[in-house]
Amino acid sequence: MNTNDKTPASRLFSNHDLLILILPLVLEQTLAITVGMADTMMVSNAGEAAVSGVSLVDMFNNLIFAILSALSTGGAVVTAHFLGAKKQKEACHSVMQLIVSSLLLTLAGTVLVLAARYSIIRLFFGSIEEDVFQAAVLYMTISAFSYPFLAVYNATAAIFRVMNRTGVTLKVSIVMNLINVVGNAIGIFVLHAGVVGVAVPSLISRVFAAAVLYVLLRNPQLEIHIDRGRFRFDMSLIRRIYYIGIPSGIENGIFQLGRVVVVSIISGFGTVQIAANGVANSLDAMGVIGGQAMNLAMITVIGRCVGAGDEGQVRYYTRKLTLCTYGLTFLFCGFILLFLDPILSLYGLSGETTALAAILVRIHDGMAMFLWPMAFTFPNMLRACNDVRYTMGISIFSMCLFRIGLSLLLGQHMGYGAIGVWIGMVVDWIFRVLCFFLRYRQGTWRRTAGLEA
């Protein structure tokens, strides 16, 4: 183990390596968000019932996607450890263990969702109008069939990121999103297929992306590839993947559920507050595009450093990537704040709604520039060091106490509405920053990462 920073020549990642890793991730996140906004605009042409049903189910889908992403993160950390330790054979062996274990869990989840879809919609969204309910059921049914393919896509994409081949995932993502956008346009404007015209292209695009990345990963010339030998379950390796993936999945799932609860709280504040909150959320997602990309980069880089048994490089790249995240967050949030008024004018909102949306965006992006990287990107360093139970506990506690608790207290009981909800969000960030920074200073992650002498 080496506790000193390496010289530039001996570091695992050069500045060029980091650029090759990070730039495609930023472009991929930007593409996903902009395509999502385009999809929403197109779906609105299918009628109010269709757009309402799709938007409601998408909130549930985000929960599923977060859990699948966490499972792939578990596999990425384990594989990165092997690669950093120069154990290529073990790294290759871990690939199919990740794909198969993720796929089996997702298939079970898909069957459960299909069997209980009526109850799920009633449970999550209460009593909604019949046409909205039927649209939501139809969209959830088709969406559920895409979950297994999304699991394979997430798992294979995570492996390519571990190899610092994010350009591959970017290219596949571009084609996948083109299929989705073009398919939506045909389904809505040409075939007038409503919800089906939106759901089927998403399914096709995910099947395509999963198949392409799986086939590409079978190339034996890659440093990590799918072992073509007969598959056998390696329960010890699967347990290592689940050790990271399951706590992260619980954390992500609770976080998304908390967001659903917060939205339900805001829904009681009236149309102006609901609309302002929705617009602000879409702009806020753009503000943290860089941070979302760096979340993935942190897992890859720190995981490789942990595998190499080099504490000095763990510390060095943690500082460097956190500073990079701050730079990107200042860039994206600063752009939105600078041009906020002309951006909001594109939405055609009422004066009251526009004014409230502007306040919410300024709260989010203004504070995000100082807090978001430490609250959300920095803890991925701890996750890459196997310190996942701590991050899960802090995230769940903070979500319940501050994000939800203060939303009820400030927003509902004290009458501050959506502004009170967003103040609660900022307090949640502050608490996370303090806890994660103190955990880093304590050095507990050195033991969970196996870096202690």
XYZ file of C-alpha atoms in Angstrom:
453
model
C 0.000 0.000 0.000
C 1.203 3.495 -0.841
C -0.191 6.454 1.085
C 1.603 9.126 -0.918
C 0.429 10.807 -4.091
C 2.014 9.297 -7.161
C 4.153 11.212 -9.589
C 2.322 12.090 -12.833
C 4.063 9.312 -14.754
C 2.922 6.596 -12.321
C -0.671 7.669 -11.769
C -3.432 5.381 -12.971
C -5.218 8.105 -14.957
C -3.606 10.938 -16.888
C -5.516 14.157 -17.550
C -6.141 12.841 -21.069
C -7.549 9.594 -19.641
C -9.913 11.553 -17.412
C -11.034 13.709 -20.320
C -11.761 10.608 -22.420
C -13.755 9.192 -19.493
C -15.663 12.306 -18.423
C -16.529 14.133 -21.667
C -18.639 11.292 -23.166
C -20.398 10.877 -19.815
C -21.326 14.577 -19.768
C -22.567 14.377 -23.364
C -24.519 11.198 -22.576
C -26.224 12.808 -19.563
C -27.004 15.927 -21.598
C -28.507 13.792 -24.346
C -30.677 11.826 -21.922
C -32.120 14.958 -20.320
C -32.746 16.863 -23.562
C -34.342 13.810 -25.187
C -36.499 13.392 -22.091
C -37.708 16.962 -22.446
C -38.407 16.408 -26.161
C -40.367 13.245 -25.332
C -42.507 15.168 -22.856
C -43.298 17.812 -25.460
C -44.292 15.167 -28.024
C -46.389 13.156 -25.574
C -48.381 16.293 -24.776
C -49.771 16.078 -28.316
C -51.389 12.723 -27.498
C -53.875 14.328 -25.115
C -54.038 15.214 -21.431
C -54.918 11.681 -20.307
C -51.920 10.247 -22.169
C -49.414 12.776 -20.885
C -50.762 12.447 -17.339
C -50.595 8.637 -17.406
C -47.090 8.623 -18.871
C -45.769 11.226 -16.401
C -47.189 9.331 -13.416
C -45.728 5.985 -14.483
C -42.401 7.630 -15.283
C -42.150 8.550 -11.608
C -42.454 4.840 -10.769
C -40.095 3.901 -13.600
C -37.490 6.259 -12.167
C -37.620 4.180 -8.994
C -36.969 0.986 -10.977
C -34.214 2.643 -13.018
C -32.488 3.879 -9.859
C -32.428 0.357 -8.404
C -31.084 -1.135 -11.651
C -28.414 1.553 -11.806
C -27.361 0.743 -8.245
C -26.985 -2.962 -9.058
C -24.763 -2.114 -12.016
C -22.762 0.166 -9.713
C -22.104 -2.821 -7.460
C -20.757 -4.785 -10.403
C -18.727 -1.812 -11.619
C -17.021 -1.401 -8.234
C -16.127 -5.094 -7.989
C -14.837 -5.206 -11.571
C -12.883 -1.968 -11.089
C -11.214 -3.471 -8.021
C -10.124 -6.499 -10.066
C -8.872 -4.335 -12.926
C -6.961 -2.047 -10.564
C -5.337 -5.115 -9.013
C -4.419 -6.316 -12.530
C -6.574 -9.441 -12.110
C -7.926 -9.495 -15.650
C -9.208 -13.076 -15.497
C -11.281 -12.333 -12.388
C -12.535 -9.099 -13.943
C -13.773 -10.978 -17.011
C -15.330 -13.626 -14.794
C -17.292 -10.945 -12.921
C -18.985 -9.649 -16.086
C -21.433 -12.506 -16.647
C -22.027 -12.806 -12.911
C -23.181 -9.176 -12.945
C -25.309 -9.545 -16.086
C -27.024 -12.785 -15.049
C -27.629 -11.791 -11.423
C -29.051 -8.408 -12.476
C -31.177 -10.039 -15.148
C -32.674 -12.651 -12.811
C -33.595 -10.051 -10.191
C -35.101 -7.822 -12.849
C -37.133 -10.639 -14.382
C -38.621 -11.354 -10.964
C -39.388 -7.654 -10.553
C -40.953 -7.494 -14.009
C -43.310 -10.376 -13.226
C -44.255 -8.702 -9.942
C -44.954 -5.347 -11.613
C -47.041 -6.941 -14.365
C -49.068 -8.948 -11.858
C -49.664 -6.020 -9.501
C -49.723 -3.063 -11.922
C -53.310 -2.053 -11.117
C -52.601 -2.077 -7.381
C -49.268 -0.266 -7.829
C -50.903 2.609 -9.690
C -53.672 2.900 -7.106
C -51.156 2.734 -4.255
C -48.787 5.348 -5.687
C -51.248 7.763 -7.232
C -54.529 7.203 -5.412
C -57.840 7.862 -7.104
C -57.194 9.283 -10.562
C -59.567 9.741 -13.458
C -60.435 6.574 -15.382
C -58.882 7.625 -18.702
C -55.646 8.593 -16.943
C -55.699 5.299 -15.034
C -56.091 3.249 -18.226
C -53.294 5.193 -19.928
C -51.039 4.589 -16.922
C -51.816 0.852 -16.886
C -51.052 0.503 -20.585
C -47.800 2.472 -20.327
C -46.647 0.542 -17.244
C -47.400 -2.789 -18.942
C -45.238 -2.036 -21.965
C -42.551 -0.356 -19.853
C -42.237 -3.415 -17.615
C -41.197 -5.582 -20.563
C -38.225 -3.264 -21.087
C -36.847 -3.664 -17.541
C -34.757 -6.814 -18.257
C -33.201 -5.200 -21.324
C -32.465 -2.078 -19.315
C -30.763 -4.263 -16.700
C -28.469 -5.766 -19.349
C -27.782 -2.319 -20.806
C -26.881 -0.839 -17.409
C -24.634 -3.782 -16.528
C -22.742 -3.803 -19.834
C -22.473 0.002 -19.939
C -20.979 -0.039 -16.430
C -18.273 -2.466 -17.588
C -17.358 -0.267 -20.555
C -17.037 2.695 -18.172
C -14.718 0.680 -15.931
C -12.496 0.155 -18.996
C -12.586 3.922 -19.667
C -14.450 3.278 -22.935
C -17.265 5.744 -22.375
C -17.138 6.704 -26.057
C -18.728 3.335 -26.818
C -21.643 3.885 -24.456
C -22.087 7.419 -25.804
C -22.409 6.198 -29.402
C -24.896 3.495 -28.413
C -26.819 6.022 -26.323
C -27.061 8.389 -29.301
C -28.547 5.681 -31.520
C -30.826 4.454 -28.717
C -32.221 7.942 -28.149
C -32.623 8.545 -31.884
C -34.702 5.360 -32.118
C -36.779 6.579 -29.192
C -37.346 10.116 -30.511
C -38.048 9.098 -34.118
C -40.264 6.254 -32.911
C -42.219 8.605 -30.665
C -42.711 11.053 -33.527
C -44.009 8.275 -35.797
C -46.179 6.754 -33.071
C -47.774 10.051 -32.058
C -47.917 12.183 -35.204
C -48.185 9.501 -37.933
C -49.876 6.485 -36.336
C -51.767 8.471 -33.674
C -51.158 5.540 -31.329
C -51.225 7.567 -28.107
C -49.566 5.878 -25.138
C -48.589 2.832 -27.222
C -46.850 5.138 -29.675
C -44.705 6.419 -26.807
C -44.047 3.156 -24.955
C -43.146 0.824 -27.833
C -40.257 2.967 -29.199
C -38.770 3.100 -25.687
C -38.961 -0.692 -25.501
C -37.363 -1.117 -28.937
C -34.568 1.351 -28.137
C -33.683 -0.492 -24.909
C -33.683 -3.873 -26.644
C -31.328 -2.437 -29.264
C -28.944 -0.867 -26.740
C -28.765 -3.997 -24.577
C -28.129 -6.263 -27.572
C -25.424 -4.042 -29.073
C -23.442 -3.585 -25.861
C -23.731 -7.293 -25.029
C -22.391 -8.284 -28.455
C -19.578 -5.706 -28.253
C -18.585 -6.981 -24.814
C -18.033 -10.487 -26.236
C -14.945 -9.212 -28.069
C -11.965 -11.092 -26.556
C -9.654 -8.237 -27.574
C -11.140 -6.050 -24.814
C -9.266 -6.043 -21.507
C -12.580 -6.958 -19.851
C -14.929 -9.103 -21.889
C -17.575 -11.778 -21.530
C -16.009 -15.152 -20.857
C -17.315 -17.506 -23.537
C -16.955 -20.555 -21.358
C -19.875 -22.323 -19.740
C -21.592 -20.096 -17.189
C -21.633 -21.162 -13.548
C -22.945 -19.144 -10.649
C -20.172 -17.821 -8.407
C -22.097 -17.028 -5.256
C -19.132 -15.469 -3.452
C -18.676 -13.004 -6.306
C -22.413 -12.323 -6.583
C -22.483 -11.611 -2.843
C -19.691 -9.047 -3.350
C -21.731 -7.395 -6.096
C -24.887 -7.418 -3.971
C -22.963 -6.121 -0.935
C -22.543 -2.850 -2.797
C -25.508 -3.000 -5.161
C -28.302 -3.802 -2.703
C -27.575 -1.008 -0.155
C -27.120 1.414 -3.044
C -30.378 0.160 -4.549
C -32.220 0.649 -1.267
C -30.705 4.123 -0.954
C -31.685 5.100 -4.496
C -35.125 3.561 -4.117
C -35.861 5.426 -0.890
C -34.572 8.626 -2.474
C -36.947 8.265 -5.432
C -39.832 7.349 -3.133
C -39.038 10.454 -1.120
C -39.247 12.540 -4.275
C -42.666 11.036 -5.004
C -43.795 11.949 -1.478
C -42.476 15.498 -1.898
C -44.313 15.867 -5.215
C -47.501 14.626 -3.554
C -47.038 17.272 -0.838
C -46.580 20.013 -3.443
C -49.644 18.778 -5.344
C -51.740 20.044 -2.448
C -50.464 23.611 -2.845
C -52.390 24.415 -6.026
C -51.834 24.582 -9.771
C -49.364 27.488 -9.731
C -47.051 25.731 -7.278
C -47.296 22.398 -9.121
C -46.441 23.982 -12.471
C -43.593 26.074 -11.049
C -42.149 23.028 -9.303
C -42.317 20.947 -12.495
C -40.561 23.586 -14.594
C -37.929 24.166 -11.915
C -37.231 20.433 -11.687
C -36.579 20.201 -15.420
C -34.140 23.121 -15.309
C -32.471 21.849 -12.155
C -31.752 18.527 -13.848
C -29.842 20.472 -16.494
C -27.883 22.283 -13.808
C -26.403 19.068 -12.402
C -25.685 17.299 -15.695
C -21.961 17.578 -15.026
C -22.391 16.249 -11.510
C -24.399 13.241 -12.670
C -21.629 12.388 -15.134
C -18.971 12.738 -12.452
C -20.922 10.348 -10.198
C -20.169 7.602 -12.717
C -16.582 8.719 -13.211
C -15.896 8.670 -9.460
C -16.955 5.019 -9.201
C -14.666 3.997 -12.064
C -11.578 5.938 -11.023
C -11.673 5.352 -7.265
C -12.611 1.695 -7.790
C -9.470 1.183 -9.892
C -7.351 2.931 -7.248
C -8.777 0.746 -4.484
C -8.073 -2.365 -6.550
C -4.487 -1.197 -6.948
C -4.258 -0.879 -3.152
C -3.054 2.700 -3.425
C -4.502 4.998 -0.768
C -2.522 7.971 -2.051
C -4.200 7.786 -5.430
C -7.613 7.321 -3.796
C -7.106 10.602 -1.971
C -5.568 12.350 -4.983
C -8.349 11.456 -7.421
C -11.066 12.094 -4.841
C -9.835 15.676 -4.524
C -9.331 16.077 -8.262
C -12.699 14.679 -9.341
C -14.549 16.617 -6.639
C -12.944 19.841 -7.865
C -13.849 18.912 -11.453
C -17.437 18.395 -10.328
C -17.487 21.826 -8.763
C -16.191 23.325 -11.996
C -18.856 21.608 -14.103
C -21.625 22.466 -11.631
C -20.624 26.130 -11.608
C -20.586 26.073 -15.419
C -24.032 24.505 -15.929
C -25.804 26.196 -13.018
C -24.173 29.526 -13.788
C -25.383 29.355 -17.391
C -28.960 28.660 -16.291
C -28.938 31.442 -13.699
C -27.429 33.907 -16.165
C -30.082 33.227 -18.817
C -32.926 32.249 -16.475
C -35.415 34.919 -17.568
C -35.253 34.177 -21.325
C -35.295 30.427 -20.605
C -38.452 30.691 -18.491
C -40.112 32.822 -21.157
C -40.053 29.772 -23.468
C -42.513 27.915 -21.217
C -45.392 30.354 -21.705
C -46.320 30.368 -18.014
C -48.378 32.929 -16.152
C -46.550 35.753 -14.429
C -47.153 34.276 -10.973
C -45.934 30.819 -11.984
C -42.867 32.225 -13.760
C -41.907 34.292 -10.709
C -42.173 31.278 -8.388
C -40.265 29.019 -10.789
C -37.474 31.620 -10.920
C -37.222 31.631 -7.113
C -37.069 27.825 -6.972
C -34.391 27.597 -9.665
C -32.294 30.258 -7.935
C -32.559 28.357 -4.641
C -31.524 25.088 -6.264
C -28.795 26.206 -8.642
C -27.443 28.886 -6.339
C -26.941 26.374 -3.514
C -26.027 23.468 -5.812
C -22.880 25.261 -6.923
C -21.591 25.018 -3.342
C -23.230 21.867 -1.943
C -24.262 19.378 -4.672
C -20.806 17.940 -5.534
C -20.029 17.141 -1.890
C -23.568 15.887 -1.191
C -23.879 13.540 -4.160
C -20.648 13.005 -6.122
C -18.208 12.868 -3.190
C -19.987 9.943 -1.422
C -19.402 7.789 -4.509
C -15.814 7.707 -3.326
C -17.046 6.002 -0.152
C -19.165 3.585 -2.196
C -16.166 2.674 -4.347
C -14.360 1.908 -1.077
C -17.167 -0.516 -0.046
C -18.435 1.893 2.632
C -21.980 1.544 1.297
C -23.960 0.950 4.470
C -22.933 4.296 5.914
C -23.912 6.224 2.774
C -27.218 4.341 2.675
C -28.015 5.109 6.313
C -27.173 8.803 6.061
C -29.085 9.257 2.807
C -32.244 7.564 4.085
C -32.147 9.379 7.442
C -31.564 12.763 5.817
C -34.275 12.206 3.209
C -36.885 11.281 5.812
C -35.993 13.908 8.423
C -35.135 16.928 6.294
C -36.390 16.485 2.731
C -39.797 15.092 3.799
C -40.050 16.321 7.400
C -39.191 19.941 6.634
C -41.413 19.841 3.548
C -44.352 19.058 5.802
C -43.295 21.561 8.465
C -42.233 24.526 6.324
C -44.228 23.899 3.179
C -47.505 22.633 4.552
C -47.862 23.648 8.206
C -46.048 26.992 8.064
C -47.494 27.921 4.676
C -44.298 28.494 2.686
C -45.464 26.095 -0.050
C -42.937 24.938 -2.628
C -40.328 27.376 -1.301
C -40.495 25.648 2.093
C -40.078 22.283 0.381
C -36.956 23.473 -1.410
C -35.503 24.943 1.776
C -35.887 21.467 3.263
C -33.970 20.106 0.265
C -31.066 22.496 0.925
C -30.934 21.499 4.614
C -30.821 17.864 3.443
C -27.797 18.712 1.287
C -25.994 20.472 4.141
C -26.493 17.501 6.452
C -25.182 15.087 3.807
C -22.101 17.225 3.171
C -21.208 17.346 6.866
C -21.698 13.608 7.398
C -19.809 12.485 4.295
C -16.908 14.874 4.879
C -16.552 13.751 8.507
C -16.640 10.112 7.388
C -13.818 10.798 4.955
C -11.763 12.540 7.631
C -12.311 9.639 10.050
C -10.776 7.277 7.500
C -13.188 4.403 8.114
C -13.249 3.825 4.357
C -9.609 2.684 4.535
C -10.709 -0.412 6.436
C -13.717 -1.232 4.227
C -11.506 -0.792 1.137
C -8.813 -3.070 2.586
C -6.222 -0.271 2.557
C -5.210 -0.479 6.209
C -1.858 -2.088 6.920
